[in-house]
Amino acid sequence: MAELHLLGTILGCSDFKEPSGLFCKWKIATGESYDWQTLGGEVSGCTQVDALGGEGTDGVWDHPIDSHFVIPSMIGWPRMRVEVWSRDSGGSNTLCGYGFCNIPTSPGLHDIDIATWVPCGGIHERLCSFFLGMKPHLKDPSIVAHTRPGESRFGLKCESSGVVYLQIEVITSNLEAQGVCC
Amino acid sequence: MSRAPKIPSTSDSSFYVMASGQIESAIFSGNLDNLYCRYALSFGNDWGVIHGVDSGLSQIARKDAGSQDQSVTWNFPIDCTFKATNAFGWPRLAISVYGVDALGRDVVRGYGSLLLPTSPGSHVRYVHTYTPMSSSILQRFISWMSGTHPEFFDSKFVSQGEGREVTRVRNTGVVKVTVNVMTKGMESFGYNSGGGVAGSTLNMGGSGNFSTTGGFNMGGPATPALSERY
């Protein structure tokens, strides 16, 4: 059975507008058509809060990733989905960005910059977020990485946000033996 | 009975990873001096150390007083060989940097972690360090008065993913680590860790990437341009 190891680090972020307290919720999402099983490690989690990161400075998360999958098919190769939030001094969280990247299929070290975006909504939502501090966010964040048939992102108004830095080492096992070139 | 070390044959039921290198130097924001570092390697259950030490404590280093150079040099060797049956739990280097303050107390100045490179070759890595922050202003005041700043209970905490969301940190500096990695028997396990392209992983400089120190803004006053140093 072919196996996949993802080892790496969510290094940090930069270029976010929020003043401080950035953290990231991450998930390694696999396709739904085939059953990608996890043999070990976490496939989702939450990083530490960089209390000073934000507004011109880089946030440091240094969050380890070590996941072990069985590859049932080349279809549904994992993607990394990130949600960046900022926690203010009162402890309330504000959305700062959504983003995803494809996990590289070739073995070795990969430095990945994930550009993120944040929904801003129409005039009504923007007024609400200005006066009430409630930023619009997605009901189902799974559309960030996967678009199912019949679904569309059309009509969603967004603006660009900061960048998340990911360093990942891919190790495949027994994939060549099955005639797969990656 | 021969006392020569057994040279494992490729038919062994495990593969071997040899990591040797050094924690070369560090650069910290603020006027920090008299720094020393501790490293500990943390790894999964399927891994074991067959040679070398998996932790160490460096000497206390000062900056060069007469120079513009703001870095401290440790030049502290790392040498460890592992035997493993599963790439899950690949070793991580947990680095903690301590400083000696004016009253002679040990104060933590930064934590950071580094995944040992999985592809063979020579690698240079820059580890960004951070310290935990007190959860309230009162605690911050008490810790400032008493000189007991918050620390992680276990220095290997930074190489684990659990429980991280409750910690608030601030970034403090950058540590330069060089590692040479050799692997043996990984191919016979069916593993492909991209060893054929090891040369491409060597060059970490330029391109404005986070993992290099280029353009890293520490947010503090008068931080030297890190890219000039390295």
Tab-separated table of C-alpha atoms in Angstrom:
chain	number	residue	atom	x	y	z
A	1	MET	CA	0.000	0.000	0.000
A	2	ALA	CA	1.325	3.373	-0.929
A	3	GLU	CA	1.724	5.810	1.895
A	4	LEU	CA	2.283	9.524	2.215
A	5	HIS	CA	4.105	11.385	4.965
A	6	LEU	CA	3.690	15.118	5.341
A	7	LEU	CA	6.268	16.661	7.640
A	8	GLY	CA	6.676	20.337	8.055
A	9	THR	CA	6.023	23.558	9.818
A	10	ILE	CA	3.549	26.386	9.532
A	11	LEU	CA	6.212	29.052	9.900
A	12	GLY	CA	4.173	32.199	10.264
A	13	CYS	CA	2.554	34.992	8.340
A	14	SER	CA	3.041	38.516	7.134
A	15	ASP	CA	1.177	41.425	5.569
A	16	PHE	CA	-1.994	41.162	7.620
A	17	LYS	CA	-3.752	44.418	8.423
A	18	GLU	CA	-4.930	43.426	11.891
A	19	PRO	CA	-2.851	44.991	14.661
A	20	SER	CA	-1.975	41.908	16.733
A	21	GLY	CA	-2.857	38.497	18.070
A	22	LEU	CA	-2.809	36.465	14.864
A	23	PHE	CA	-3.328	32.720	14.911
A	24	CYS	CA	-4.188	30.111	12.342
A	25	LYS	CA	-6.577	27.186	12.202
A	26	TRP	CA	-5.340	24.625	9.701
A	27	LYS	CA	-6.722	21.477	8.158
A	28	ILE	CA	-5.307	18.992	5.685
A	29	ALA	CA	-8.356	18.297	3.530
A	30	THR	CA	-8.509	15.267	1.265
A	31	GLY	CA	-10.933	14.638	-1.552
A	32	GLU	CA	-14.198	12.977	-0.695
A	33	SER	CA	-14.454	10.478	-3.553
A	34	TYR	CA	-11.882	8.140	-2.021
A	35	ASP	CA	-11.320	7.330	1.591
A	36	TRP	CA	-7.954	8.769	2.556
A	37	GLN	CA	-7.188	7.217	5.902
A	38	THR	CA	-4.883	8.732	8.492
A	39	LEU	CA	-2.454	6.317	10.087
A	40	GLY	CA	-0.975	8.815	12.503
A	41	GLY	CA	-0.677	12.442	13.380
A	42	GLU	CA	-3.043	15.338	13.351
A	43	VAL	CA	-4.797	16.540	10.225
A	44	SER	CA	-6.189	19.706	11.762
A	45	GLY	CA	-5.261	22.022	14.539
A	46	CYS	CA	-4.729	25.507	15.784
A	47	THR	CA	-1.466	27.392	16.149
A	48	GLN	CA	-0.299	29.569	18.973
A	49	VAL	CA	-1.275	33.237	19.140
A	50	ASP	CA	1.453	35.645	18.127
A	51	ALA	CA	0.542	38.501	20.418
A	52	LEU	CA	2.656	41.086	18.626
A	53	GLY	CA	2.468	39.805	15.053
A	54	GLY	CA	0.439	41.883	12.670
A	55	GLU	CA	0.498	45.302	11.036
A	56	GLY	CA	3.880	45.280	9.394
A	57	THR	CA	5.602	42.676	11.562
A	58	ASP	CA	5.794	38.986	10.817
A	59	GLY	CA	3.880	36.580	13.001
A	60	VAL	CA	5.708	33.463	14.185
A	61	TRP	CA	3.671	30.284	14.650
A	62	ASP	CA	6.284	27.546	14.323
A	63	HIS	CA	3.562	24.922	14.312
A	64	PRO	CA	4.681	21.343	13.580
A	65	ILE	CA	2.907	19.130	11.075
A	66	ASP	CA	3.455	15.373	10.993
A	67	SER	CA	0.743	13.404	9.200
A	68	HIS	CA	0.773	9.895	7.792
A	69	PHE	CA	-1.749	8.838	5.162
A	70	VAL	CA	-2.581	5.737	3.180
A	71	ILE	CA	-2.946	6.697	-0.481
A	72	PRO	CA	-6.063	4.983	-1.825
A	73	SER	CA	-5.930	6.837	-5.136
A	74	MET	CA	-4.168	9.715	-6.792
A	75	ILE	CA	-7.570	11.423	-6.806
A	76	GLY	CA	-8.171	13.546	-3.760
A	77	TRP	CA	-4.521	14.386	-3.067
A	78	PRO	CA	-4.477	16.487	0.116
A	79	ARG	CA	-4.734	20.244	0.267
A	80	MET	CA	-3.839	22.465	3.151
A	81	ARG	CA	-6.569	24.873	4.189
A	82	VAL	CA	-5.792	27.740	6.545
A	83	GLU	CA	-7.989	30.249	8.352
A	84	VAL	CA	-6.205	33.178	9.946
A	85	TRP	CA	-7.885	34.842	12.896
A	86	SER	CA	-6.863	37.619	15.216
A	87	ARG	CA	-7.622	37.598	18.919
A	88	ASP	CA	-7.938	40.993	20.563
A	89	SER	CA	-7.198	41.858	24.191
A	90	GLY	CA	-10.793	41.098	25.140
A	91	GLY	CA	-10.463	37.588	23.796
A	92	SER	CA	-12.809	37.903	20.831
A	93	ASN	CA	-11.726	36.508	17.488
A	94	THR	CA	-11.947	38.233	14.108
A	95	LEU	CA	-11.487	36.550	10.772
A	96	CYS	CA	-8.456	37.792	8.829
A	97	GLY	CA	-8.126	35.395	5.925
A	98	TYR	CA	-8.922	32.149	4.186
A	99	GLY	CA	-6.523	30.325	1.941
A	100	PHE	CA	-5.444	26.955	0.677
A	101	CYS	CA	-2.589	25.324	-1.158
A	102	ASN	CA	-2.137	22.018	-2.892
A	103	ILE	CA	0.238	19.714	-1.085
A	104	PRO	CA	3.006	19.070	-3.643
A	105	THR	CA	3.034	15.585	-5.111
A	106	SER	CA	6.785	15.454	-5.617
A	107	PRO	CA	8.891	14.258	-2.687
A	108	GLY	CA	11.257	16.685	-1.040
A	109	LEU	CA	11.210	20.083	0.572
A	110	HIS	CA	8.714	22.694	-0.538
A	111	ASP	CA	8.394	26.298	0.584
A	112	ILE	CA	4.843	27.432	0.026
A	113	ASP	CA	3.364	30.900	0.369
A	114	ILE	CA	-0.393	30.802	0.799
A	115	ALA	CA	-2.029	34.041	-0.300
A	116	THR	CA	-5.231	34.614	1.636
A	117	TRP	CA	-8.475	36.460	1.066
A	118	VAL	CA	-11.266	37.569	3.346
A	119	PRO	CA	-14.961	38.036	2.539
A	120	CYS	CA	-16.016	41.666	2.772
A	121	GLY	CA	-19.639	41.379	1.653
A	122	GLY	CA	-21.837	44.127	0.297
A	123	ILE	CA	-22.661	47.567	1.701
A	124	HIS	CA	-24.877	46.102	4.421
A	125	GLU	CA	-22.234	43.685	5.689
A	126	ARG	CA	-19.558	46.328	5.522
A	127	LEU	CA	-21.653	48.732	7.610
A	128	CYS	CA	-22.362	45.963	10.107
A	129	SER	CA	-18.697	45.088	10.386
A	130	PHE	CA	-17.748	48.750	10.794
A	131	PHE	CA	-20.222	49.490	13.579
A	132	LEU	CA	-20.589	46.103	15.238
A	133	GLY	CA	-17.136	44.657	14.604
A	134	MET	CA	-18.664	41.526	13.130
A	135	LYS	CA	-16.834	40.548	9.992
A	136	PRO	CA	-18.640	38.247	7.574
A	137	HIS	CA	-17.297	34.717	7.356
A	138	LEU	CA	-18.195	31.583	5.460
A	139	LYS	CA	-20.821	29.227	6.863
A	140	ASP	CA	-18.965	26.270	5.390
A	141	PRO	CA	-15.222	26.895	5.051
A	142	SER	CA	-14.739	23.620	3.167
A	143	ILE	CA	-15.480	25.467	-0.099
A	144	VAL	CA	-12.140	27.252	0.341
A	145	ALA	CA	-10.207	24.183	-0.790
A	146	HIS	CA	-12.778	22.108	-2.667
A	147	THR	CA	-15.572	23.125	-4.966
A	148	ARG	CA	-18.164	20.397	-5.302
A	149	PRO	CA	-20.138	19.972	-8.519
A	150	GLY	CA	-22.951	22.477	-8.696
A	151	GLU	CA	-21.322	24.828	-6.224
A	152	SER	CA	-19.927	28.172	-7.176
A	153	ARG	CA	-18.203	31.036	-5.441
A	154	PHE	CA	-19.773	33.556	-7.796
A	155	GLY	CA	-21.306	36.464	-5.909
A	156	LEU	CA	-18.914	36.249	-2.984
A	157	LYS	CA	-17.201	39.606	-2.575
A	158	CYS	CA	-13.731	39.408	-1.113
A	159	GLU	CA	-10.593	41.370	-0.631
A	160	SER	CA	-7.041	40.158	-0.506
A	161	SER	CA	-5.308	39.721	2.821
A	162	GLY	CA	-1.889	38.569	4.058
A	163	VAL	CA	0.366	35.631	3.318
A	164	VAL	CA	0.861	32.424	5.328
A	165	TYR	CA	4.238	30.679	5.067
A	166	LEU	CA	4.374	26.921	5.038
A	167	GLN	CA	7.391	24.662	4.774
A	168	ILE	CA	6.593	21.075	4.008
A	169	GLU	CA	8.581	17.928	3.306
A	170	VAL	CA	6.793	15.258	1.326
A	171	ILE	CA	7.810	11.607	1.620
A	172	THR	CA	6.033	9.013	-0.467
A	173	SER	CA	6.311	5.313	0.048
A	174	ASN	CA	5.811	2.517	-2.522
A	175	LEU	CA	4.324	4.913	-5.053
A	176	GLU	CA	6.850	4.113	-7.794
A	177	ALA	CA	6.203	0.399	-7.256
A	178	GLN	CA	2.642	1.024	-8.400
A	179	GLY	CA	3.784	2.766	-11.550
A	180	VAL	CA	2.951	6.269	-10.375
A	181	CYS	CA	5.297	9.079	-11.283
A	182	CYS	CA	5.068	12.089	-9.027
B	1	MET	CA	33.847	-11.342	20.555
B	2	SER	CA	34.469	-8.458	18.241
B	3	ARG	CA	33.816	-5.049	19.722
B	4	ALA	CA	33.726	-3.302	16.392
B	5	PRO	CA	30.398	-1.550	15.786
B	6	LYS	CA	28.006	-3.570	13.735
B	7	ILE	CA	27.535	-2.147	10.293
B	8	PRO	CA	23.892	-2.632	9.499
B	9	SER	CA	23.153	-4.434	6.276
B	10	THR	CA	20.491	-3.201	3.893
B	11	SER	CA	18.331	-6.202	4.682
B	12	ASP	CA	17.786	-4.819	8.169
B	13	SER	CA	14.243	-4.166	9.198
B	14	SER	CA	14.847	-0.479	9.823
B	15	PHE	CA	16.321	2.543	8.156
B	16	TYR	CA	18.923	4.929	9.526
B	17	VAL	CA	19.161	8.713	9.616
B	18	MET	CA	22.352	10.451	10.573
B	19	ALA	CA	22.204	14.134	11.375
B	20	SER	CA	25.293	16.140	12.171
B	21	GLY	CA	25.579	19.850	12.263
B	22	GLN	CA	25.752	22.798	14.544
B	23	ILE	CA	23.735	25.526	16.131
B	24	GLU	CA	25.872	28.206	14.621
B	25	SER	CA	24.752	31.586	15.836
B	26	ALA	CA	21.760	33.691	16.759
B	27	ILE	CA	20.614	37.238	16.498
B	28	PHE	CA	18.136	38.698	18.958
B	29	SER	CA	16.237	41.947	19.084
B	30	GLY	CA	16.837	44.271	21.992
B	31	ASN	CA	20.109	44.580	23.786
B	32	LEU	CA	20.331	40.933	24.861
B	33	ASP	CA	23.671	39.453	25.739
B	34	ASN	CA	25.148	36.489	27.608
B	35	LEU	CA	22.987	33.956	25.830
B	36	TYR	CA	23.172	30.194	25.905
B	37	CYS	CA	21.058	27.577	24.260
B	38	ARG	CA	19.739	24.153	25.013
B	39	TYR	CA	18.635	21.704	22.378
B	40	ALA	CA	16.621	18.525	22.654
B	41	LEU	CA	15.616	16.170	19.871
B	42	SER	CA	12.095	14.844	20.091
B	43	PHE	CA	10.970	11.946	17.937
B	44	GLY	CA	8.199	9.403	17.606
B	45	ASN	CA	7.775	5.971	19.158
B	46	ASP	CA	9.203	4.151	16.146
B	47	TRP	CA	12.476	6.013	16.450
B	48	GLY	CA	15.508	5.361	18.604
B	49	VAL	CA	18.939	6.903	19.088
B	50	ILE	CA	21.750	4.472	18.267
B	51	HIS	CA	24.630	6.914	18.467
B	52	GLY	CA	25.169	10.393	19.829
B	53	VAL	CA	23.272	12.481	22.320
B	54	ASP	CA	19.771	13.793	21.854
B	55	SER	CA	20.170	16.883	24.044
B	56	GLY	CA	22.825	19.408	24.905
B	57	LEU	CA	23.587	22.674	26.625
B	58	SER	CA	25.883	25.240	25.067
B	59	GLN	CA	28.354	27.682	26.485
B	60	ILE	CA	27.378	31.247	27.388
B	61	ALA	CA	28.159	33.591	24.524
B	62	ARG	CA	28.527	37.325	24.333
B	63	LYS	CA	28.371	39.627	21.380
B	64	ASP	CA	31.543	41.048	19.944
B	65	ALA	CA	31.733	44.279	21.955
B	66	GLY	CA	33.696	46.326	19.477
B	67	SER	CA	31.784	45.470	16.368
B	68	GLN	CA	28.510	46.283	14.682
B	69	ASP	CA	27.805	42.591	14.540
B	70	GLN	CA	24.809	41.922	16.778
B	71	SER	CA	24.977	38.142	16.623
B	72	VAL	CA	26.200	35.706	19.260
B	73	THR	CA	28.147	32.661	18.113
B	74	TRP	CA	27.709	29.280	19.759
B	75	ASN	CA	29.195	26.985	17.151
B	76	PHE	CA	27.596	24.194	19.159
B	77	PRO	CA	27.756	20.726	17.609
B	78	ILE	CA	24.833	18.388	17.044
B	79	ASP	CA	25.549	14.779	16.174
B	80	CYS	CA	22.923	12.090	16.407
B	81	THR	CA	22.104	8.900	14.529
B	82	PHE	CA	18.648	7.396	14.539
B	83	LYS	CA	17.186	4.040	13.705
B	84	ALA	CA	13.555	3.969	12.655
B	85	THR	CA	10.888	1.846	11.095
B	86	ASN	CA	8.446	4.583	10.147
B	87	ALA	CA	8.893	8.111	8.870
B	88	PHE	CA	6.067	9.216	11.138
B	89	GLY	CA	7.589	10.968	14.127
B	90	TRP	CA	10.579	12.288	12.177
B	91	PRO	CA	12.947	14.003	14.663
B	92	ARG	CA	12.525	17.634	15.504
B	93	LEU	CA	15.077	19.845	17.149
B	94	ALA	CA	13.611	21.882	20.000
B	95	ILE	CA	15.821	24.875	20.747
B	96	SER	CA	15.491	27.038	23.826
B	97	VAL	CA	17.665	30.093	24.306
B	98	TYR	CA	18.329	31.468	27.768
B	99	GLY	CA	20.093	34.580	28.875
B	100	VAL	CA	21.736	35.634	32.101
B	101	ASP	CA	20.317	38.942	33.314
B	102	ALA	CA	22.055	41.646	35.368
B	103	LEU	CA	21.302	39.865	38.647
B	104	GLY	CA	22.695	36.570	37.405
B	105	ARG	CA	19.320	34.924	36.932
B	106	ASP	CA	18.542	32.671	33.987
B	107	VAL	CA	15.792	34.144	31.856
B	108	VAL	CA	14.301	32.455	28.828
B	109	ARG	CA	14.831	34.478	25.648
B	110	GLY	CA	13.355	32.264	22.990
B	111	TYR	CA	11.979	28.918	21.957
B	112	GLY	CA	11.915	27.454	18.490
B	113	SER	CA	11.722	24.148	16.684
B	114	LEU	CA	13.132	22.713	13.503
B	115	LEU	CA	12.245	19.588	11.568
B	116	LEU	CA	15.412	17.719	10.634
B	117	PRO	CA	15.557	17.747	6.829
B	118	THR	CA	14.256	14.531	5.307
B	119	SER	CA	16.341	14.708	2.159
B	120	PRO	CA	20.049	13.943	2.344
B	121	GLY	CA	22.462	16.785	1.893
B	122	SER	CA	23.685	19.906	3.612
B	123	HIS	CA	21.014	22.270	4.828
B	124	VAL	CA	21.021	25.725	6.408
B	125	ARG	CA	17.921	26.640	8.374
B	126	TYR	CA	16.887	29.761	10.225
B	127	VAL	CA	14.679	29.164	13.245
B	128	HIS	CA	12.524	32.032	14.412
B	129	THR	CA	12.212	32.089	18.173
B	130	TYR	CA	9.526	33.379	20.481
B	131	THR	CA	8.738	33.534	24.182
B	132	PRO	CA	5.391	32.975	25.869
B	133	MET	CA	3.650	36.005	27.292
B	134	SER	CA	1.816	36.395	30.580
B	135	SER	CA	-1.918	36.088	30.241
B	136	SER	CA	-2.759	39.279	32.119
B	137	ILE	CA	-1.259	42.684	32.844
B	138	LEU	CA	-1.095	41.867	36.564
B	139	GLN	CA	0.898	38.703	35.923
B	140	ARG	CA	3.152	40.585	33.555
B	141	PHE	CA	3.834	43.132	36.293
B	142	ILE	CA	4.503	40.406	38.886
B	143	SER	CA	6.861	38.569	36.562
B	144	TRP	CA	8.684	41.820	35.792
B	145	MET	CA	9.026	42.560	39.529
B	146	SER	CA	10.194	39.088	40.487
B	147	GLY	CA	12.233	38.387	37.376
B	148	THR	CA	10.409	35.111	36.741
B	149	HIS	CA	9.200	35.318	33.192
B	150	PRO	CA	6.770	32.728	31.834
B	151	GLU	CA	8.404	29.579	30.486
B	152	PHE	CA	7.179	26.379	28.945
B	153	PHE	CA	7.062	23.529	31.442
B	154	ASP	CA	8.581	21.153	28.888
B	155	SER	CA	11.107	22.553	26.417
B	156	LYS	CA	9.927	19.965	23.871
B	157	PHE	CA	6.478	21.570	23.926
B	158	VAL	CA	7.454	23.653	20.901
B	159	SER	CA	7.937	20.531	18.788
B	160	GLN	CA	4.399	19.331	19.465
B	161	GLY	CA	1.161	20.524	17.971
B	162	GLU	CA	-1.139	19.894	20.933
B	163	GLY	CA	-2.169	22.666	23.252
B	164	ARG	CA	-0.613	25.401	21.189
B	165	GLU	CA	-3.776	27.459	20.751
B	166	VAL	CA	-3.796	28.606	24.376
B	167	THR	CA	-0.317	30.101	24.275
B	168	ARG	CA	0.326	33.723	23.402
B	169	VAL	CA	3.834	34.505	22.244
B	170	ARG	CA	5.976	37.337	20.953
B	171	ASN	CA	8.841	36.846	18.536
B	172	THR	CA	12.348	37.499	19.764
B	173	GLY	CA	15.054	36.454	17.310
B	174	VAL	CA	16.522	34.092	14.783
B	175	VAL	CA	18.844	31.111	15.296
B	176	LYS	CA	20.969	29.785	12.443
B	177	VAL	CA	21.321	26.009	12.293
B	178	THR	CA	23.292	23.992	9.757
B	179	VAL	CA	22.545	20.287	9.410
B	180	ASN	CA	23.989	17.543	7.243
B	181	VAL	CA	21.677	14.601	6.780
B	182	MET	CA	22.524	11.125	5.561
B	183	THR	CA	19.967	8.379	5.216
B	184	LYS	CA	20.487	4.666	4.762
B	185	GLY	CA	17.995	2.044	3.740
B	186	MET	CA	15.074	4.379	3.103
B	187	GLU	CA	14.790	3.291	-0.531
B	188	SER	CA	14.591	-0.354	0.441
B	189	PHE	CA	11.633	0.641	2.610
B	190	GLY	CA	9.997	2.093	-0.495
B	191	TYR	CA	10.438	5.656	0.756
B	192	ASN	CA	11.133	8.492	-1.595
B	193	SER	CA	12.089	11.650	0.236
B	194	GLY	CA	13.310	13.539	-2.789
B	195	GLY	CA	16.967	12.720	-2.242
B	196	GLY	CA	17.734	13.186	-5.912
B	197	VAL	CA	16.988	16.870	-5.719
B	198	ALA	CA	18.947	17.579	-2.560
B	199	GLY	CA	20.885	20.282	-4.324
B	200	SER	CA	17.773	22.330	-4.859
B	201	THR	CA	17.052	22.384	-1.133
B	202	LEU	CA	20.444	23.846	-0.378
B	203	ASN	CA	19.787	27.347	-1.471
B	204	MET	CA	17.450	28.926	1.040
B	205	GLY	CA	18.579	32.463	0.381
B	206	GLY	CA	16.797	35.175	-1.484
B	207	SER	CA	13.277	35.213	-2.924
B	208	GLY	CA	11.961	36.994	0.144
B	209	ASN	CA	10.868	33.804	1.807
B	210	PHE	CA	9.961	33.693	5.458
B	211	SER	CA	12.395	30.906	6.222
B	212	THR	CA	15.311	33.070	5.279
B	213	THR	CA	16.048	36.069	7.362
B	214	GLY	CA	15.739	38.408	4.433
B	215	GLY	CA	13.283	41.166	5.165
B	216	PHE	CA	12.225	39.778	8.508
B	217	ASN	CA	10.866	42.638	10.519
B	218	MET	CA	11.186	42.044	14.228
B	219	GLY	CA	8.960	44.975	15.115
B	220	GLY	CA	11.435	46.105	17.733
B	221	PRO	CA	13.558	49.224	17.686
B	222	ALA	CA	16.861	49.314	15.851
B	223	THR	CA	16.876	45.700	14.733
B	224	PRO	CA	19.803	45.160	12.411
B	225	ALA	CA	19.039	44.024	8.907
B	226	LEU	CA	19.238	40.289	9.367
B	227	SER	CA	19.858	39.634	5.726
B	228	GLU	CA	23.091	41.595	5.934
B	229	ARG	CA	24.320	39.440	8.774
B	230	TYR	CA	23.726	36.120	7.084
